[in-house]
CSV table of C-alpha atoms in Angstrom, one decimal:
chain,number,residue,atom,x,y,z
A,226,MET,CA,0.0,0.0,0.0
A,227,LYS,CA,1.3,3.4,-0.9
A,228,LYS,CA,1.5,4.8,2.7
A,229,ARG,CA,2.3,8.5,1.9
A,230,PRO,CA,1.1,10.3,5.0
A,231,ILE,CA,-1.7,12.8,4.4
A,232,THR,CA,0.3,15.1,6.6
A,233,ALA,CA,2.4,16.2,3.6
A,234,ALA,CA,2.9,20.0,3.6
A,235,VAL,CA,0.6,22.3,1.6
A,236,LEU,CA,1.3,25.8,2.7
A,237,GLY,CA,2.9,28.8,1.0
A,238,SER,CA,1.5,28.8,-2.6
A,239,VAL,CA,-1.8,30.6,-1.8
A,240,ILE,CA,0.0,33.4,0.0
A,241,ALA,CA,2.6,33.5,-2.9
A,242,ALA,CA,-0.2,33.6,-5.4
A,243,ALA,CA,-1.9,36.5,-3.6
A,244,ALA,CA,1.4,38.5,-3.5
A,245,LEU,CA,2.2,37.8,-7.2
A,246,THR,CA,-1.3,38.6,-8.4
A,247,GLY,CA,-0.8,42.2,-7.7
A,248,CYS,CA,2.3,42.2,-10.1
A,249,GLY,CA,0.3,40.5,-12.9
A,250,GLY,CA,1.6,37.0,-12.2
A,251,ALA,CA,0.6,33.8,-10.4
A,252,ALA,CA,2.5,31.4,-8.3
A,253,PRO,CA,3.5,28.1,-10.1
A,254,GLY,CA,0.7,25.6,-9.9
A,255,LEU,CA,-1.8,28.1,-8.6
A,256,SER,CA,-4.0,30.8,-10.1
A,257,ALA,CA,-5.7,33.8,-8.5
A,258,ALA,CA,-8.9,31.8,-8.2
A,259,PRO,CA,-10.3,31.6,-4.7
A,260,LEU,CA,-10.0,28.4,-2.9
A,261,PRO,CA,-13.0,27.0,-1.2
A,262,THR,CA,-13.6,27.9,2.5
A,263,ALA,CA,-12.8,25.0,4.8
A,264,SER,CA,-15.8,23.7,6.6
A,265,GLY,CA,-16.4,24.6,10.3
A,266,PRO,CA,-14.6,27.0,12.7
A,267,VAL,CA,-10.9,27.1,13.0
A,268,ARG,CA,-10.1,24.8,15.8
A,269,PRO,CA,-7.6,21.9,16.4
A,270,PRO,CA,-8.9,18.4,15.8
A,271,THR,CA,-9.8,16.4,18.8
A,272,VAL,CA,-9.0,12.8,19.9
A,273,ALA,CA,-12.0,10.5,20.8
A,274,ARG,CA,-10.9,8.5,23.8
A,275,GLY,CA,-11.9,4.9,24.5
A,276,LEU,CA,-11.8,1.5,22.8
A,277,PRO,CA,-14.0,0.8,19.7
A,278,ALA,CA,-16.9,-1.5,19.9
A,279,GLU,CA,-16.1,-5.1,19.0
A,280,ARG,CA,-18.2,-4.7,15.8
A,281,ASP,CA,-15.7,-2.0,14.6
A,282,LEU,CA,-12.7,-4.2,15.1
A,283,THR,CA,-12.7,-5.3,11.4
A,284,ALA,CA,-12.9,-1.8,10.2
A,285,MET,CA,-10.0,-0.8,12.5
A,286,VAL,CA,-7.8,-3.6,11.3
A,287,LEU,CA,-9.0,-3.7,7.6
A,288,PRO,CA,-10.0,-0.1,6.9
A,289,ALA,CA,-12.0,0.4,3.5
A,290,THR,CA,-12.9,4.1,3.9
A,291,GLY,CA,-11.4,7.3,5.2
A,292,ARG,CA,-13.7,7.2,8.2
A,293,ASP,CA,-12.5,3.7,9.0
A,294,SER,CA,-8.9,4.9,8.8
A,295,ARG,CA,-9.5,7.1,11.9
A,296,LEU,CA,-9.6,3.8,14.0
A,297,THR,CA,-6.7,2.3,12.2
A,298,GLN,CA,-4.7,5.5,13.0
A,299,GLY,CA,-5.7,4.9,16.6
A,300,LEU,CA,-4.5,1.5,16.5
A,301,ASP,CA,-1.0,2.5,15.0
A,302,GLY,CA,-0.9,5.5,17.3
A,303,PHE,CA,-1.4,3.1,20.3
A,304,ALA,CA,1.5,1.0,19.1
A,305,GLN,CA,3.6,4.2,19.1
A,306,LEU,CA,2.3,5.0,22.6
A,307,VAL,CA,3.2,1.7,23.9
A,308,GLY,CA,6.8,1.9,22.6
A,309,HIS,CA,7.2,5.5,23.9
A,310,ALA,CA,5.9,4.4,27.3
A,311,ARG,CA,8.5,1.7,27.4
A,312,LEU,CA,11.2,3.9,26.3
A,313,GLN,CA,10.1,6.4,29.0
A,314,GLU,CA,10.1,3.7,31.7
A,315,CYS,CA,13.5,2.4,30.7
A,316,ALA,CA,15.1,5.8,30.7
A,317,GLU,CA,13.7,6.5,34.2
A,318,GLN,CA,15.0,3.2,35.5
A,319,ALA,CA,18.4,3.8,34.1
A,320,GLY,CA,18.4,7.5,35.4
A,321,VAL,CA,19.2,8.9,31.9
A,322,ARG,CA,17.7,11.7,29.8
A,323,LEU,CA,15.1,10.5,27.3
A,324,PRO,CA,16.6,10.4,23.8
A,325,GLU,CA,15.1,12.7,21.1
A,326,VAL,CA,12.5,10.7,19.2
A,327,PRO,CA,9.4,11.8,17.2
A,328,PRO,CA,6.5,12.0,19.4
A,329,PRO,CA,3.6,9.5,18.9
A,330,ALA,CA,1.1,10.9,16.4
A,331,TYR,CA,-1.9,9.8,14.3
A,332,ILE,CA,-0.9,9.5,10.6
A,333,GLY,CA,-3.3,8.9,7.7
A,334,TRP,CA,-2.8,7.4,4.3
A,335,SER,CA,-3.2,8.8,0.8
A,336,ASP,CA,-4.8,5.6,-0.4
A,337,LEU,CA,-7.6,6.1,2.3
A,338,PRO,CA,-8.1,9.8,2.4
A,339,ASP,CA,-10.3,11.0,5.3
A,340,LEU,CA,-12.1,13.7,3.4
A,341,GLY,CA,-14.1,14.8,6.3
A,342,PHE,CA,-10.9,15.5,8.2
A,343,ILE,CA,-9.0,17.0,5.4
A,344,GLY,CA,-11.8,19.3,4.3
A,345,ARG,CA,-12.0,20.8,7.8
A,346,HIS,CA,-8.3,20.8,8.9
A,347,GLY,CA,-6.2,20.7,5.6
A,348,LEU,CA,-3.4,18.2,4.8
A,349,THR,CA,-0.6,19.2,7.1
A,350,MET,CA,-2.2,18.6,10.5
A,351,SER,CA,-0.5,16.0,12.6
A,352,VAL,CA,-2.6,15.0,15.5
A,353,PRO,CA,-0.6,14.0,18.7
A,354,ALA,CA,-1.5,10.7,20.2
A,355,LEU,CA,-2.6,10.8,23.8
A,356,PRO,CA,0.4,10.9,26.2
A,357,SER,CA,1.1,8.5,28.9
A,358,ALA,CA,0.0,9.3,32.4
A,359,SER,CA,3.2,8.0,33.9
A,360,PRO,CA,5.5,10.6,35.5
A,361,SER,CA,8.7,11.7,33.8
A,362,GLY,CA,12.1,10.7,35.3
A,363,ARG,CA,12.8,14.4,36.2
A,364,ALA,CA,9.4,14.6,38.1
A,365,ALA,CA,10.3,11.4,39.9
A,366,GLY,CA,13.5,13.0,41.1
A,367,ARG,CA,15.9,10.7,39.0
A,368,THR,CA,19.2,11.9,37.6
A,369,ASP,CA,19.0,13.5,34.2
A,370,ARG,CA,22.3,12.4,32.7
A,371,THR,CA,23.2,11.6,29.2
A,372,ASP,CA,24.5,8.0,28.5
A,373,ARG,CA,24.2,7.2,24.8
A,374,ALA,CA,24.6,3.5,25.2
A,375,ALA,CA,21.8,3.4,27.8
A,376,GLN,CA,19.6,5.6,25.6
A,377,GLN,CA,20.1,3.3,22.6
A,378,ARG,CA,19.2,0.4,24.8
A,379,CYS,CA,15.9,2.1,25.8
A,380,GLU,CA,15.2,3.0,22.2
A,381,THR,CA,15.6,-0.7,21.3
A,382,GLU,CA,13.3,-1.7,24.1
A,383,GLY,CA,10.7,0.9,23.0
A,384,ARG,CA,10.8,-0.3,19.4
A,385,THR,CA,10.5,-3.9,20.7
A,386,ALA,CA,7.5,-3.2,22.6
A,387,ALA,CA,5.8,-1.4,19.8
A,388,LYS,CA,6.5,-4.2,17.5
A,389,GLU,CA,5.2,-6.9,19.8
A,390,PHE,CA,1.9,-5.0,19.9
A,391,LYS,CA,1.7,-4.5,16.2
A,392,ASP,CA,2.6,-8.2,15.6
A,393,LEU,CA,-0.8,-9.0,17.0
A,394,TYR,CA,-2.6,-7.4,13.9
A,395,SER,CA,0.0,-6.5,11.3
A,396,PRO,CA,0.5,-10.0,9.7
A,397,LEU,CA,-3.3,-10.0,8.7
A,398,GLN,CA,-3.3,-6.2,7.9
A,399,SER,CA,-0.3,-6.6,5.7
A,400,LEU,CA,-2.3,-9.0,3.5
A,401,TRP,CA,-5.1,-6.3,3.4
A,402,TRP,CA,-3.0,-3.3,2.2
A,403,PRO,CA,-2.4,-4.8,-1.3
A,404,GLU,CA,-6.2,-5.0,-1.7
A,405,VAL,CA,-6.6,-1.3,-0.9
A,406,SER,CA,-3.9,-0.4,-3.4
A,407,ALA,CA,-5.3,-2.5,-6.0
A,408,VAL,CA,-8.5,-0.4,-6.2
A,409,ARG,CA,-6.4,2.4,-7.7
A,410,ASP,CA,-5.9,0.2,-10.8
A,411,ASP,CA,-9.5,-0.6,-11.1
A,412,PRO,CA,-10.7,1.0,-14.4
A,413,ARG,CA,-13.7,2.7,-12.7
A,414,ALA,CA,-11.4,4.2,-10.1
A,415,ARG,CA,-8.8,5.3,-12.7
A,416,GLU,CA,-11.5,7.1,-14.7
A,417,ALA,CA,-12.9,8.9,-11.7
A,418,LEU,CA,-9.4,10.0,-10.7
A,419,ARG,CA,-8.7,11.3,-14.2
A,420,LYS,CA,-11.3,14.1,-13.5
A,421,LEU,CA,-9.4,15.3,-10.4
A,422,PRO,CA,-7.1,17.8,-12.3
A,423,GLY,CA,-10.1,19.5,-14.0
A,424,CYS,CA,-11.9,19.9,-10.7
A,425,LEU,CA,-8.8,21.3,-9.0
A,426,ALA,CA,-8.4,23.8,-11.8
A,427,ARG,CA,-11.8,25.2,-11.0
A,428,TYR,CA,-10.2,26.2,-7.6
A,429,GLY,CA,-7.1,27.6,-9.3
A,430,VAL,CA,-4.8,24.6,-8.6
A,431,GLU,CA,-3.3,23.6,-11.9
A,432,VAL,CA,-1.7,20.1,-11.6
A,433,GLU,CA,-1.6,17.1,-13.9
A,434,ASP,CA,-2.7,14.4,-11.5
A,435,GLU,CA,-2.9,13.6,-7.7
A,436,ASP,CA,0.9,13.0,-7.5
A,437,ALA,CA,1.6,16.4,-8.9
A,438,PHE,CA,-0.8,17.9,-6.4
A,439,PHE,CA,1.2,16.4,-3.6
A,440,ALA,CA,4.4,17.5,-5.3
A,441,LEU,CA,3.0,21.0,-5.3
A,442,VAL,CA,2.2,20.6,-1.7
A,443,ASP,CA,5.8,19.6,-0.8
A,444,ARG,CA,7.3,22.2,-3.1
A,445,THR,CA,5.5,25.1,-1.6
A,446,VAL,CA,5.6,24.4,2.1
A,447,GLN,CA,9.0,25.9,2.6
A,448,GLY,CA,8.0,29.4,1.5
A,449,ILE,CA,5.7,30.6,4.3
A,450,GLU,CA,6.6,31.7,7.8
A,451,ASP,CA,3.4,33.2,9.3
A,452,GLY,CA,1.5,30.5,11.1
A,453,ALA,CA,-1.9,32.0,10.7
A,454,GLU,CA,-1.4,32.4,6.9
A,455,ALA,CA,-0.1,28.9,6.7
A,456,THR,CA,-3.1,27.4,8.5
A,457,ARG,CA,-5.5,29.4,6.2
A,458,ALA,CA,-3.6,28.2,3.0
A,459,ASP,CA,-3.5,24.6,4.2
A,460,ARG,CA,-7.2,24.5,5.1
A,461,GLY,CA,-8.1,26.1,1.7
A,462,LEU,CA,-6.1,23.6,-0.3
A,463,GLY,CA,-7.4,20.7,1.9
A,464,ALA,CA,-11.0,21.9,1.3
A,465,ALA,CA,-10.3,22.0,-2.5
A,466,TYR,CA,-8.8,18.4,-2.4
A,467,ALA,CA,-11.7,17.1,-0.2
A,468,ALA,CA,-14.3,18.6,-2.6
A,469,CYS,CA,-12.7,17.2,-5.7
A,470,MET,CA,-11.9,13.8,-4.3
A,471,ALA,CA,-15.4,13.2,-3.0
A,472,SER,CA,-16.6,11.8,-6.4
A,473,VAL,CA,-13.4,9.6,-6.6
A,474,GLU,CA,-14.0,8.1,-3.2
A,475,ALA,CA,-17.7,7.6,-4.1
A,476,VAL,CA,-16.4,5.2,-6.7
A,477,ARG,CA,-13.5,3.7,-4.8
A,478,GLU,CA,-15.1,3.1,-1.3
A,479,PRO,CA,-17.7,0.5,-2.6
A,480,LEU,CA,-14.9,-1.3,-4.5
A,481,ARG,CA,-12.8,-1.5,-1.3
A,482,THR,CA,-15.7,-2.5,0.8
A,483,ALA,CA,-16.6,-5.4,-1.6
A,484,ARG,CA,-12.8,-6.6,-1.5
A,485,ARG,CA,-13.0,-6.5,2.3
A,486,THR,CA,-16.2,-8.7,2.3
A,487,ALA,CA,-14.3,-11.3,0.3
A,488,PHE,CA,-11.2,-10.8,2.3
A,489,GLU,CA,-13.1,-11.4,5.5
A,490,ALA,CA,-14.5,-14.7,4.2
A,491,ALA,CA,-11.0,-15.8,3.2
A,492,HIS,CA,-9.5,-15.0,6.6
A,493,ARG,CA,-12.4,-15.8,9.0
A,494,ASP,CA,-10.3,-17.7,11.5
A,495,GLU,CA,-7.5,-15.0,11.8
A,496,LEU,CA,-10.3,-12.4,12.3
A,497,ARG,CA,-11.9,-14.5,15.1
A,498,ALA,CA,-8.5,-14.8,16.7
A,499,LEU,CA,-8.1,-11.0,16.7
A,500,GLU,CA,-11.5,-10.5,18.1
A,501,ARG,CA,-10.6,-12.7,21.1
A,502,GLY,CA,-7.2,-11.2,21.7
A,503,LEU,CA,-6.7,-7.7,20.4
A,504,LEU,CA,-9.1,-5.6,22.6
A,505,PRO,CA,-8.1,-7.5,25.8
A,506,ARG,CA,-4.5,-6.8,25.0
A,507,ILE,CA,-5.1,-3.1,24.5
A,508,ARG,CA,-6.8,-3.0,27.9
A,509,GLU,CA,-3.9,-4.7,29.6
A,510,LEU,CA,-1.4,-2.3,28.1
A,511,GLU,CA,-3.5,0.7,29.0
A,512,HIS,CA,-3.5,-0.4,32.6
A,513,ARG,CA,0.2,-1.3,32.6
A,514,HIS,CA,1.5,1.9,31.2
A,515,GLY,CA,-1.2,4.4,32.1
A,516,LEU,CA,-2.4,4.8,28.4
A,517,THR,CA,-5.7,5.6,26.9
A,518,PHE,CA,-6.7,4.3,23.4
A,519,GLY,CA,-7.8,7.1,21.2
A,520,HIS,CA,-8.4,8.1,17.5
A,521,PRO,CA,-8.5,11.4,15.7
A,522,VAL,CA,-11.8,13.0,14.7
A,523,PRO,CA,-12.5,16.2,12.7
């Protein structure tokens, strides 16, 4: 599966376009046409706390829609939290400073775009995963020294803890991702996606295809410094993308859902084993590390 994070940057072009329009030009890839207004008030996304119902477990492990992917992000985010909690515990026990590692976050996938989220928050928003409730080493009064060997050992323990949790579901899920990716090559999905550039052009975004849109996003992010303007630009481009991808997802979601139905039938035993073991394991790890399962919502 093409796991390009939806958190690719989409920032400076709108601001640059506005500046250049007054000089009779336009920013590369963008015209002066107004972008749509993002839906809802400007506010950060939230995290819904609590385990999903058992009936939602299949959608969580085998997502077929952008909405499903919120639970999948929660599952992968929880694996990150478990690893980070073990890293923190190890560092506290060793009395060393925590090594610098990326904080746990919920990350989406381009093959499963959550258009409800993108249309409200844009394409660059990274949602932090819920933190551990355990105290830091400094708060517990431990030494705050640097010992690279100990830090590396703790990093390894953290990665191992995260992997042990992911190993509960990733073998089956890894068989599902090619089914998701295969939908992109379905003639009906390809035909729907061919209309994306024409739709984006109506919002002043001139690109050849979806990959070019994300390339534009990556190319323009470096050119903006004002945070408020960046957020406004990001949300506008996200709203354009969400509006134009709605007809594409209207074709692709039923295709993925049909594939999931067939996949469930072919892997019934593995799914039943997950139903028996995954949620109890999450509860156990929540209790052990002071964690809370959560997932992002618009």
